[in-house]
Amino acid sequence: MANKVWHRFSSGPHLAEALADAVAGRLDAAIKTRGAALLAVSGGSTPPPFFRSLSRRKLDWRRVTVTLVDERFVPPSSERSNARLAARHLLQNEAARAEFVPLYHEADNVEEAAKKADRMIAALPLPLDVAVLGMGTDGHTASFFPDARGLSELLSEERRHVLPVHAPSAKEPRLTLSLPLLCGAGLIVLHIEGEEKKKAFEAAFAESAEAEAPIHTLVSRAATPVQIYWAPSAAKSDPAAPATP
Ligand SMILES: O=C(O)[C@H](O)[C@@H](O)[C@H](O)[C@H](O)COP(=O)(O)O
């Protein structure tokens, strides 16, 4: 079964509107069927236009809980914070009424922060209704970086929902939702823009690929086909967006 479906758009703004429609529709359906909806979004420079479109969609946001696919181990005051990015671009307008559950917690180290986040995520009305992933040109998604310490153990973790990650290519320690949690979402979206990322994605699935990139692992384990939203123009990097990785 093709575990990926491409949705190609002529520009970033067209993609943002279409993705906002798809995500809002899924959240609305979840509210109607189970009285609540759970959305996990990624950070980085790509999401802000989509966040702003989604923030304007009319739905019962009071029944929506928003969390993060992954987070840098930095406080929300940091320019690098994905929670800060979500607060500035998504939790505005209609979506300001949503509940936000962070992954970052003040702690002595990222391992302790992950334990606190794990307890909070476990208390949510799982599974995720929507997970919106990004991808780096190195084939990482969420914070599953190819050079992460103990990557295969991280990818095969079944018990914890939130994992601490140390990767030389990531600027700081990370917190990431587990693969089973992401792969079990009702709607799994990969939002990538620009030719470079399209080529990187295709290379991750080429027969000639040396090691299995984390994005390949995620797509192959996804319970539903991953919906790839792609536009040729890389999103205008928002000066407020934390630089990635
Ligand atoms: O914390 C993060 O940076 C993200 O969650 C990360 O997984 C991101 O999706 C990719 O690194 C792509 O980032 P860009 O959108 O900036 O290319």
GROMACS .gro file of C-alpha atoms and ligand atoms in nm:
model
  262
    1MET     CA    1   0.000   0.000   0.000
    2ALA     CA    2   0.137   0.342  -0.094
    3ASN     CA    3   0.200   0.483   0.246
    4LYS     CA    4   0.237   0.834   0.117
    5VAL     CA    5   0.008   1.067  -0.078
    6TRP     CA    6   0.144   1.384  -0.242
    7HIS     CA    7  -0.048   1.710  -0.238
    8ARG     CA    8   0.141   1.957  -0.459
    9PHE     CA    9   0.066   2.331  -0.456
   10SER     CA   10   0.176   2.621  -0.674
   11SER     CA   11   0.287   2.830  -0.376
   12GLY     CA   12   0.333   2.832  -0.002
   13PRO     CA   13   0.024   3.047   0.062
   14HIS     CA   14  -0.198   2.809  -0.139
   15LEU     CA   15  -0.054   2.517   0.057
   16ALA     CA   16  -0.113   2.698   0.388
   17GLU     CA   17  -0.481   2.753   0.313
   18ALA     CA   18  -0.539   2.397   0.191
   19LEU     CA   19  -0.356   2.243   0.486
   20ALA     CA   20  -0.546   2.465   0.729
   21ASP     CA   21  -0.872   2.341   0.573
   22ALA     CA   22  -0.766   1.975   0.600
   23VAL     CA   23  -0.646   2.005   0.961
   24ALA     CA   24  -0.947   2.212   1.074
   25GLY     CA   25  -1.179   1.959   0.912
   26ARG     CA   26  -1.014   1.672   1.095
   27LEU     CA   27  -1.020   1.855   1.431
   28ASP     CA   28  -1.387   1.946   1.381
   29ALA     CA   29  -1.472   1.582   1.303
   30ALA     CA   30  -1.291   1.466   1.618
   31ILE     CA   31  -1.478   1.719   1.832
   32LYS     CA   32  -1.808   1.598   1.685
   33THR     CA   33  -1.729   1.228   1.737
   34ARG     CA   34  -1.541   1.228   2.064
   35GLY     CA   35  -1.590   1.574   2.210
   36ALA     CA   36  -1.222   1.663   2.196
   37ALA     CA   37  -0.938   1.700   1.946
   38LEU     CA   38  -0.564   1.665   1.983
   39LEU     CA   39  -0.319   1.839   1.746
   40ALA     CA   40   0.060   1.808   1.747
   41VAL     CA   41   0.258   2.055   1.536
   42SER     CA   42   0.623   2.097   1.447
   43GLY     CA   43   0.839   2.404   1.483
   44GLY     CA   44   1.101   2.548   1.253
   45SER     CA   45   1.076   2.804   0.975
   46THR     CA   46   0.821   2.629   0.749
   47PRO     CA   47   0.501   2.626   0.961
   48PRO     CA   48   0.420   2.997   1.034
   49PRO     CA   49   0.209   3.067   0.720
   50PHE     CA   50   0.012   2.746   0.781
   51PHE     CA   51  -0.019   2.832   1.153
   52ARG     CA   52  -0.162   3.174   1.070
   53SER     CA   53  -0.417   3.024   0.826
   54LEU     CA   54  -0.522   2.759   1.078
   55SER     CA   55  -0.553   3.015   1.359
   56ARG     CA   56  -0.834   3.184   1.165
   57ARG     CA   57  -1.045   2.870   1.111
   58LYS     CA   58  -1.376   2.869   1.296
   59LEU     CA   59  -1.420   2.560   1.514
   60ASP     CA   60  -1.475   2.488   1.884
   61TRP     CA   61  -1.113   2.557   1.974
   62ARG     CA   62  -1.197   2.528   2.346
   63ARG     CA   63  -1.216   2.152   2.284
   64VAL     CA   64  -0.881   2.141   2.104
   65THR     CA   65  -0.552   2.065   2.278
   66VAL     CA   66  -0.241   2.169   2.089
   67THR     CA   67   0.099   2.022   2.168
   68LEU     CA   68   0.432   1.995   1.988
   69VAL     CA   69   0.582   1.716   1.779
   70ASP     CA   70   0.915   1.818   1.925
   71GLU     CA   71   1.084   2.097   2.116
   72ARG     CA   72   1.424   2.234   2.181
   73PHE     CA   73   1.535   2.213   2.547
   74VAL     CA   74   1.498   2.590   2.587
   75PRO     CA   75   1.247   2.804   2.782
   76PRO     CA   76   0.953   2.961   2.598
   77SER     CA   77   1.127   3.298   2.623
   78SER     CA   78   1.399   3.174   2.386
   79GLU     CA   79   1.403   3.265   2.016
   80ARG     CA   80   1.465   2.892   1.959
   81SER     CA   81   1.147   2.781   2.132
   82ASN     CA   82   0.881   2.601   1.929
   83ALA     CA   83   0.630   2.680   2.203
   84ARG     CA   84   0.707   3.049   2.143
   85LEU     CA   85   0.658   2.999   1.768
   86ALA     CA   86   0.321   2.830   1.822
   87ALA     CA   87   0.210   3.102   2.064
   88ARG     CA   88   0.300   3.377   1.818
   89HIS     CA   89   0.153   3.228   1.500
   90LEU     CA   90  -0.099   2.956   1.586
   91LEU     CA   91  -0.251   3.028   1.928
   92GLN     CA   92  -0.394   3.357   1.804
   93ASN     CA   93  -0.731   3.467   1.659
   94GLU     CA   94  -0.989   3.184   1.681
   95ALA     CA   95  -0.724   2.936   1.792
   96ALA     CA   96  -0.630   3.147   2.095
   97ARG     CA   97  -0.897   2.952   2.285
   98ALA     CA   98  -0.718   2.619   2.243
   99GLU     CA   99  -0.533   2.460   2.532
  100PHE     CA  100  -0.156   2.433   2.482
  101VAL     CA  101   0.050   2.153   2.638
  102PRO     CA  102   0.424   2.221   2.616
  103LEU     CA  103   0.704   1.969   2.600
  104TYR     CA  104   0.962   2.195   2.764
  105HIS     CA  105   0.969   2.198   3.143
  106GLU     CA  106   1.225   2.362   3.368
  107ALA     CA  107   1.446   2.077   3.489
  108ASP     CA  108   1.809   1.994   3.564
  109ASN     CA  109   1.840   1.816   3.233
  110VAL     CA  110   1.643   1.715   2.925
  111GLU     CA  111   1.587   1.365   3.065
  112GLU     CA  112   1.401   1.506   3.367
  113ALA     CA  113   1.206   1.745   3.144
  114ALA     CA  114   1.103   1.453   2.922
  115LYS     CA  115   0.968   1.264   3.223
  116LYS     CA  116   0.749   1.564   3.318
  117ALA     CA  117   0.629   1.605   2.958
  118ASP     CA  118   0.561   1.233   2.932
  119ARG     CA  119   0.322   1.247   3.229
  120MET     CA  120   0.135   1.542   3.075
  121ILE     CA  121   0.106   1.385   2.729
  122ALA     CA  122  -0.006   1.050   2.879
  123ALA     CA  123  -0.292   1.234   3.053
  124LEU     CA  124  -0.429   1.371   2.724
  125PRO     CA  125  -0.720   1.212   2.530
  126LEU     CA  126  -0.487   1.012   2.302
  127PRO     CA  127  -0.445   0.918   2.020
  128LEU     CA  128  -0.345   1.228   1.831
  129ASP     CA  129  -0.608   1.336   1.580
  130VAL     CA  130  -0.352   1.528   1.373
  131ALA     CA  131   0.028   1.531   1.364
  132VAL     CA  132   0.195   1.785   1.135
  133LEU     CA  133   0.558   1.695   1.076
  134GLY     CA  134   0.842   1.877   0.913
  135MET     CA  135   1.162   1.736   0.772
  136GLY     CA  136   1.521   1.847   0.746
  137THR     CA  137   1.731   1.795   0.433
  138ASP     CA  138   1.921   1.533   0.636
  139GLY     CA  139   1.601   1.326   0.650
  140HIS     CA  140   1.525   1.399   1.016
  141THR     CA  141   1.167   1.445   1.126
  142ALA     CA  142   1.046   1.550   1.468
  143SER     CA  143   1.375   1.533   1.658
  144PHE     CA  144   1.482   1.198   1.520
  145PHE     CA  145   1.812   1.320   1.379
  146PRO     CA  146   2.025   1.069   1.183
  147ASP     CA  147   2.316   1.140   1.422
  148ALA     CA  148   2.106   1.122   1.742
  149ARG     CA  149   2.263   0.923   2.022
  150GLY     CA  150   2.092   0.581   2.038
  151LEU     CA  151   1.872   0.653   1.737
  152SER     CA  152   1.754   0.295   1.685
  153GLU     CA  153   1.647   0.270   2.051
  154LEU     CA  154   1.467   0.605   2.021
  155LEU     CA  155   1.283   0.487   1.708
  156SER     CA  156   1.181   0.159   1.870
  157GLU     CA  157   1.065   0.308   2.205
  158GLU     CA  158   0.715   0.179   2.276
  159ARG     CA  159   0.652   0.278   2.640
  160ARG     CA  160   0.734   0.650   2.678
  161HIS     CA  161   0.545   0.915   2.481
  162VAL     CA  162   0.814   1.185   2.512
  163LEU     CA  163   1.183   1.114   2.459
  164PRO     CA  164   1.499   1.313   2.529
  165VAL     CA  165   1.730   1.344   2.230
  166HIS     CA  166   2.096   1.438   2.204
  167ALA     CA  167   2.223   1.492   1.850
  168PRO     CA  168   2.540   1.677   1.742
  169SER     CA  169   2.350   1.822   1.445
  170ALA     CA  170   2.082   1.970   1.671
  171LYS     CA  171   2.184   2.294   1.837
  172GLU     CA  172   2.054   2.189   2.178
  173PRO     CA  173   1.912   1.879   2.345
  174ARG     CA  174   1.562   1.801   2.220
  175LEU     CA  175   1.231   1.659   2.340
  176THR     CA  176   1.033   1.459   2.087
  177LEU     CA  177   0.706   1.268   2.074
  178SER     CA  178   0.765   0.898   2.022
  179LEU     CA  179   0.730   0.730   1.685
  180PRO     CA  180   0.430   0.513   1.790
  181LEU     CA  181   0.246   0.826   1.903
  182LEU     CA  182   0.316   1.008   1.574
  183CYS     CA  183   0.250   0.700   1.358
  184GLY     CA  184  -0.083   0.641   1.532
  185ALA     CA  185  -0.227   0.986   1.456
  186GLY     CA  186  -0.555   0.993   1.265
  187LEU     CA  187  -0.409   1.235   1.009
  188ILE     CA  188  -0.033   1.240   0.958
  189VAL     CA  189   0.094   1.532   0.751
  190LEU     CA  190   0.445   1.602   0.628
  191HIS     CA  191   0.475   1.972   0.542
  192ILE     CA  192   0.782   2.046   0.333
  193GLU     CA  193   0.860   2.328   0.090
  194GLY     CA  194   1.123   2.385  -0.176
  195GLU     CA  195   1.306   2.168  -0.428
  196GLU     CA  196   1.586   2.078  -0.186
  197LYS     CA  197   1.350   1.911   0.059
  198LYS     CA  198   1.159   1.732  -0.216
  199LYS     CA  199   1.487   1.588  -0.344
  200ALA     CA  200   1.593   1.496   0.010
  201PHE     CA  201   1.261   1.318   0.066
  202GLU     CA  202   1.289   1.125  -0.262
  203ALA     CA  203   1.651   1.034  -0.184
  204ALA     CA  204   1.539   0.890   0.151
  205PHE     CA  205   1.319   0.641  -0.042
  206ALA     CA  206   1.565   0.563  -0.320
  207GLU     CA  207   1.691   0.204  -0.340
  208SER     CA  208   2.043   0.345  -0.325
  209ALA     CA  209   1.985   0.510   0.015
  210GLU     CA  210   2.265   0.392   0.245
  211ALA     CA  211   2.106   0.410   0.589
  212GLU     CA  212   1.731   0.433   0.649
  213ALA     CA  213   1.652   0.798   0.714
  214PRO     CA  214   1.418   0.866   1.009
  215ILE     CA  215   1.156   1.006   0.771
  216HIS     CA  216   1.158   0.670   0.587
  217THR     CA  217   1.112   0.483   0.914
  218LEU     CA  218   0.819   0.702   1.008
  219VAL     CA  219   0.644   0.668   0.672
  220SER     CA  220   0.689   0.291   0.671
  221ARG     CA  221   0.543   0.257   1.022
  222ALA     CA  222   0.260   0.509   0.980
  223ALA     CA  223  -0.083   0.355   1.047
  224THR     CA  224  -0.235   0.572   0.773
  225PRO     CA  225  -0.081   0.709   0.453
  226VAL     CA  226   0.135   1.015   0.523
  227GLN     CA  227  -0.012   1.318   0.347
  228ILE     CA  228   0.277   1.514   0.199
  229TYR     CA  229   0.198   1.882   0.151
  230TRP     CA  230   0.458   2.036  -0.078
  231ALA     CA  231   0.504   2.370  -0.254
  232PRO     CA  232   0.802   2.472  -0.470
  233SER     CA  233   0.876   2.796  -0.292
  234ALA     CA  234   1.042   2.751   0.042
  235ALA     CA  235   0.836   2.940   0.299
  236LYS     CA  236   0.958   3.295   0.358
  237SER     CA  237   1.154   3.226   0.671
  238ASP     CA  238   0.985   3.424   0.936
  239PRO     CA  239   1.237   3.639   1.126
  240ALA     CA  240   1.065   3.530   1.444
  241ALA     CA  241   1.090   3.164   1.357
  242PRO     CA  242   1.364   2.975   1.539
  243ALA     CA  243   1.638   2.876   1.297
  244THR     CA  244   1.655   2.503   1.251
  245PRO     CA  245   1.760   2.244   1.310
  246LIG     O1  246   1.210   2.180   1.607
  246LIG     C1  247   1.220   2.174   1.484
  246LIG     O2  248   1.304   2.234   1.417
  246LIG     C2  249   1.120   2.094   1.405
  246LIG     O3  250   1.025   2.033   1.471
  246LIG     C3  251   1.195   2.011   1.305
  246LIG     O4  252   1.172   1.875   1.303
  246LIG     C4  253   1.160   2.074   1.173
  246LIG     O5  254   1.033   2.029   1.131
  246LIG     C5  255   1.263   2.046   1.068
  246LIG     O6  256   1.391   2.073   1.124
  246LIG     C6  257   1.240   2.137   0.946
  246LIG     O7  258   1.262   2.270   0.988
  246LIG     P1  259   1.238   2.392   0.885
  246LIG     O8  260   1.090   2.404   0.868
  246LIG     O9  261   1.298   2.512   0.955
  246LIG    O10  262   1.309   2.356   0.758
   0.00000   0.00000   0.00000
